[in-house]
Amino acid sequence: MLDNLLKKFIGSKNDRELKRLWAKVQEVNALEAGIRALSDDELKAKTPYFKEKLAGGATLDDILPEAFAVVREASRRVLRMRHFDVQLIGGMVLHSGKVAEMRTGEGKTLTATLPLYLNGLAGRGAHLVTVNDYLARRDAEWMGRLYNWLGLSVGVVQHGLSDEERRAAYASDITYATNNEIGFDYLRDNMKWALEDFTQRGFVFAIVDEVDSILIDEARTPLIIAGSSEEDTSKYFRIDGIVPKLKPEVDFKVDEKDRQVTLTDEGIRHAESLLGVANLYDPSAIETLHGLNQALLAHNLYKRDVDYMIKEKEDGKGLEVVIVDEFTGRMMPGRRWSNGLHQAIEAKEGVEVNAENQTLATVTFQNFFRMYEKLAGMTGTAETEARELLQIYKLEVVIVPTNMPMVRTDFADTVYSTKNGKKKAIVEEIKELNAKGQPILVGTASIESSEDLSEALKVAKIRHVVLNAKHHAKEADIIAQAGRKGAVTIATNMAGRGTDILLGGNPEGLAKIEARKRGVELYQEDGRETPEFLAIVEEMARQTEAEKAEVIAAGGLHILGTERHESRRIDNQLRGRAGRQGDPGSSRFFLSLEDDLMRIFGGDRIKNMMSTLGMNDDEPIEAGMVTRAIERSQKRVETHHFEIRKHLLEYDDVMNKQRIFFYGLRCEILKGNTKEYVLRVATEIVEGLVNDYLPAKGERDVAGFKERFEQLYALQGVDLDAIAVLSQEEAVEKLSALVTEAYEEKERRLGSEDVLRWHERVAILQIIDSAWKRHLLVMDHLKEAIGFRGYGQKDPLVEYKRESYEYFEQMRFGYEDEIISYLYRVEPQPAYIPDDDSYFREPSEVQELGPDELGGLLDMGLPGDVVKRVMRFSAGGLDEE
């Protein structure tokens, strides 16, 4: 009650926000006369003028009124559309990083040009994210004429583009893209081996079109790039076959305390000869070396019926390795060891090695879009999801008033006992309205129901068009003409979204069809329409205006919903197709007690009541009780879906921190900071060794310390016994100086730091990428199994956070040890390194070499695939072999 009183006297939060924005609109309107007086060249010169002001310290907010006035006037000249005042409000809402709820037909596409131009002036990229390729391309071409005329570049990202085309699109001032493509490009970029290959340049400002569809409906499913977990599972059996031929204490040493197995120098040479590998520490052999280490672990530290059991699969097709919980002794089906250990045990036991597809990279839409410095959205229906948008994305919803008063009539729902009775009533209503020339848009919940209704209309001899969201371009053309006299259009609820339905028909759409028939060019070089095309538009406008008057007289567009969707928002979207810009219109939903929503939530009770009252299948009920029951059930379903999305996000938030750390590390390596990284890790490991083996109090494990240090750093002539008696601080200082000096000495021996930098980059990327891939596999299995912790009275999310952190730390320590062990052992020879990191980029960029230079490559210790690439694209014309 108090809230209602406050709203009455001071207005709602939305009212106060609108009042503030109306003041800004007056500023823009005050500039209109002066801006309109400018010549085309003077208007175009405003873009460099704005950029100069920004470079001089002005903010985007400082130039907003004038920039909006310039866009409005340029749009009037180029697109023949002048922004309404409410569209200026919508533009300001978007620029401020909020969601603008604008009714269907209020011109969201044009509204977005205002903040996109303003933010595009900063030169850091402004993105418009939409739901499908057709809308991205259509809007980029349509609104691109305006941006190009004003001197800003426009790009569009859609399926099927090459990396070069994507890079050019993202480098544009304004980029139109689909949500899937922009998300997958982020994941693909963070799998690349050179910064120059990245397509994106950062996440500064984005407007998400149909924000409810992308950030709400599609947020239940994360984006995943998947691939085979291992290229060739037979390698595990090949590696497993040589393990019995390696001798303990001679070829390898087992550390049961730390559960580690380490190859000796003699063991490395023996394994190389058994495997037919020239150098296990060559970057191309890192996977083989890793597989051998895991096979040694499997044979020497993991025992059958103690650490694991062999059990028949649930489907009865073969045997599988099942982990035994070391604390409870219970089997843990679905859990798998990480880093290829599980596969090594499968090979050891002779069961099928799991070759399932594995997640290589993944991100949820929630966490992807939260990376933007400023995120905004627009839709016709966001109010029902305002709580989720605020809670998940920190996005406030501002309801923008309509340009003209809304006069659509929304009739009460009509409920029938059976689907058959409902279908008969729908056909009768369509026949009745069609007879008086009223256009009808029929919304269905599925392709199946749209085709079923189409059959019924064919029997009734009613001409109609069926759309079921299969072809976006064709769909938009048909939807655009759904307001013509007598048109009957059956569409799935979401079909044609983003396309205006004009009463009497869309004159521009009809003119384009006519222009193609007559062979008339549509646009001039500066983006404006040709005079010939404008003449056809005027001709079509005269026809559609006459038809529009007849349609208005018949009652405008009628929306006929064939069932309620589980979300109120989808129903509102369908209703919103009618009543645009003050047009008359109407809507009605036809339901049956056999519809899914009704059947699940109380349909039987209402059906029994109808039978008791003696009502038959063809008699409808229009009771407020039924409508309220439907709305209650919709709210329950919406809450359930919100919980699913929230649950997904809670789990992905854990992975997101790890993902940001890992991708950040990759970028540091790609920037060339490899030496700093190696030396930092080398000294951190030294500190860890001292803490583990040389404690300040208690007995020191000098033998273990010496063995582990030699395994990692392979340094000769170091008096480790003398260091082992020093204090911890002195030992750390002495060892850090030793490992740093040893590494820098290696660099001096090579005579070229470029060679070592190159080897560092190859080795680090191969090792950390393999580790991350294995970690994602572990996380997949952990996520699948963690729910069972609930049966043990434990919170699965808390357990997931704890275990995923432990797994991540294990992965990090593991790859850091592997990197140090490899780089301190490897002895690359001074040799040619392809210019400009061409190994990491396109093969065509590799510098051409003569036969003599190529001969030298074979002995320099480069990975075989690198040598092959250089040879393949060289002037020497040597065969790959």
mmCIF file with all atom_site columns, N, CA, C and O in Angstrom, residues 79 83 198 342 408 490 642 754 821 881:
data_model
loop_
_atom_site.group_PDB
_atom_site.id
_atom_site.type_symbol
_atom_site.label_atom_id
_atom_site.label_alt_id
_atom_site.label_comp_id
_atom_site.label_asym_id
_atom_site.label_entity_id
_atom_site.label_seq_id
_atom_site.pdbx_PDB_ins_code
_atom_site.Cartn_x
_atom_site.Cartn_y
_atom_site.Cartn_z
_atom_site.occupancy
_atom_site.B_iso_or_equiv
_atom_site.pdbx_formal_charge
_atom_site.auth_seq_id
_atom_site.auth_comp_id
_atom_site.auth_asym_id
_atom_site.auth_atom_id
_atom_site.pdbx_PDB_model_num
ATOM 1  N N  . LEU A 1 79  ? 17.920 7.136   -45.255 1.00 0.00 ? 79  LEU A N  1
ATOM 2  C CA . LEU A 1 79  ? 16.960 6.041   -45.117 1.00 0.00 ? 79  LEU A CA 1
ATOM 3  C C  . LEU A 1 79  ? 15.513 6.491   -45.268 1.00 0.00 ? 79  LEU A C  1
ATOM 4  O O  . LEU A 1 79  ? 14.606 5.669   -45.252 1.00 0.00 ? 79  LEU A O  1
ATOM 5  N N  . HIS A 1 83  ? 13.908 9.575   -36.718 1.00 0.00 ? 83  HIS A N  1
ATOM 6  C CA . HIS A 1 83  ? 13.690 8.967   -35.401 1.00 0.00 ? 83  HIS A CA 1
ATOM 7  C C  . HIS A 1 83  ? 12.600 9.717   -34.625 1.00 0.00 ? 83  HIS A C  1
ATOM 8  O O  . HIS A 1 83  ? 12.625 10.947  -34.548 1.00 0.00 ? 83  HIS A O  1
ATOM 9  N N  . PHE A 1 198 ? 43.999 -13.978 -33.981 1.00 0.00 ? 198 PHE A N  1
ATOM 10 C CA . PHE A 1 198 ? 42.746 -13.670 -33.285 1.00 0.00 ? 198 PHE A CA 1
ATOM 11 C C  . PHE A 1 198 ? 41.853 -12.842 -34.204 1.00 0.00 ? 198 PHE A C  1
ATOM 12 O O  . PHE A 1 198 ? 42.325 -11.981 -34.929 1.00 0.00 ? 198 PHE A O  1
ATOM 13 N N  . HIS A 1 342 ? 43.161 -42.475 -16.837 1.00 0.00 ? 342 HIS A N  1
ATOM 14 C CA . HIS A 1 342 ? 42.081 -43.453 -16.967 1.00 0.00 ? 342 HIS A CA 1
ATOM 15 C C  . HIS A 1 342 ? 42.266 -44.276 -18.241 1.00 0.00 ? 342 HIS A C  1
ATOM 16 O O  . HIS A 1 342 ? 42.094 -45.500 -18.236 1.00 0.00 ? 342 HIS A O  1
ATOM 17 N N  . ARG A 1 408 ? -4.973 -1.824  -29.405 1.00 0.00 ? 408 ARG A N  1
ATOM 18 C CA . ARG A 1 408 ? -5.293 -3.233  -29.683 1.00 0.00 ? 408 ARG A CA 1
ATOM 19 C C  . ARG A 1 408 ? -6.272 -3.766  -28.637 1.00 0.00 ? 408 ARG A C  1
ATOM 20 O O  . ARG A 1 408 ? -6.194 -3.432  -27.459 1.00 0.00 ? 408 ARG A O  1
ATOM 21 N N  . ILE A 1 490 ? 0.044  -18.562 -41.124 1.00 0.00 ? 490 ILE A N  1
ATOM 22 C CA . ILE A 1 490 ? 0.252  -19.455 -39.978 1.00 0.00 ? 490 ILE A CA 1
ATOM 23 C C  . ILE A 1 490 ? 1.761  -19.478 -39.714 1.00 0.00 ? 490 ILE A C  1
ATOM 24 O O  . ILE A 1 490 ? 2.552  -19.748 -40.616 1.00 0.00 ? 490 ILE A O  1
ATOM 25 N N  . PHE A 1 642 ? 14.164 -20.524 -14.735 1.00 0.00 ? 642 PHE A N  1
ATOM 26 C CA . PHE A 1 642 ? 15.117 -19.578 -14.140 1.00 0.00 ? 642 PHE A CA 1
ATOM 27 C C  . PHE A 1 642 ? 16.089 -20.326 -13.234 1.00 0.00 ? 642 PHE A C  1
ATOM 28 O O  . PHE A 1 642 ? 17.292 -20.075 -13.232 1.00 0.00 ? 642 PHE A O  1
ATOM 29 N N  . ASP A 1 754 ? 66.221 -15.798 -29.870 1.00 0.00 ? 754 ASP A N  1
ATOM 30 C CA . ASP A 1 754 ? 65.020 -16.091 -30.651 1.00 0.00 ? 754 ASP A CA 1
ATOM 31 C C  . ASP A 1 754 ? 64.736 -17.586 -30.716 1.00 0.00 ? 754 ASP A C  1
ATOM 32 O O  . ASP A 1 754 ? 63.585 -18.020 -30.674 1.00 0.00 ? 754 ASP A O  1
ATOM 33 N N  . SER A 1 821 ? 60.722 -29.306 -16.619 1.00 0.00 ? 821 SER A N  1
ATOM 34 C CA . SER A 1 821 ? 61.490 -30.511 -16.914 1.00 0.00 ? 821 SER A CA 1
ATOM 35 C C  . SER A 1 821 ? 61.894 -30.550 -18.383 1.00 0.00 ? 821 SER A C  1
ATOM 36 O O  . SER A 1 821 ? 63.030 -30.893 -18.716 1.00 0.00 ? 821 SER A O  1
ATOM 37 N N  . GLU A 1 881 ? 58.315 -35.817 -48.220 1.00 0.00 ? 881 GLU A N  1
ATOM 38 C CA . GLU A 1 881 ? 59.056 -36.922 -47.621 1.00 0.00 ? 881 GLU A CA 1
ATOM 39 C C  . GLU A 1 881 ? 60.526 -36.571 -47.447 1.00 0.00 ? 881 GLU A C  1
ATOM 40 O O  . GLU A 1 881 ? 61.221 -37.205 -46.717 1.00 0.00 ? 881 GLU A O  1
#
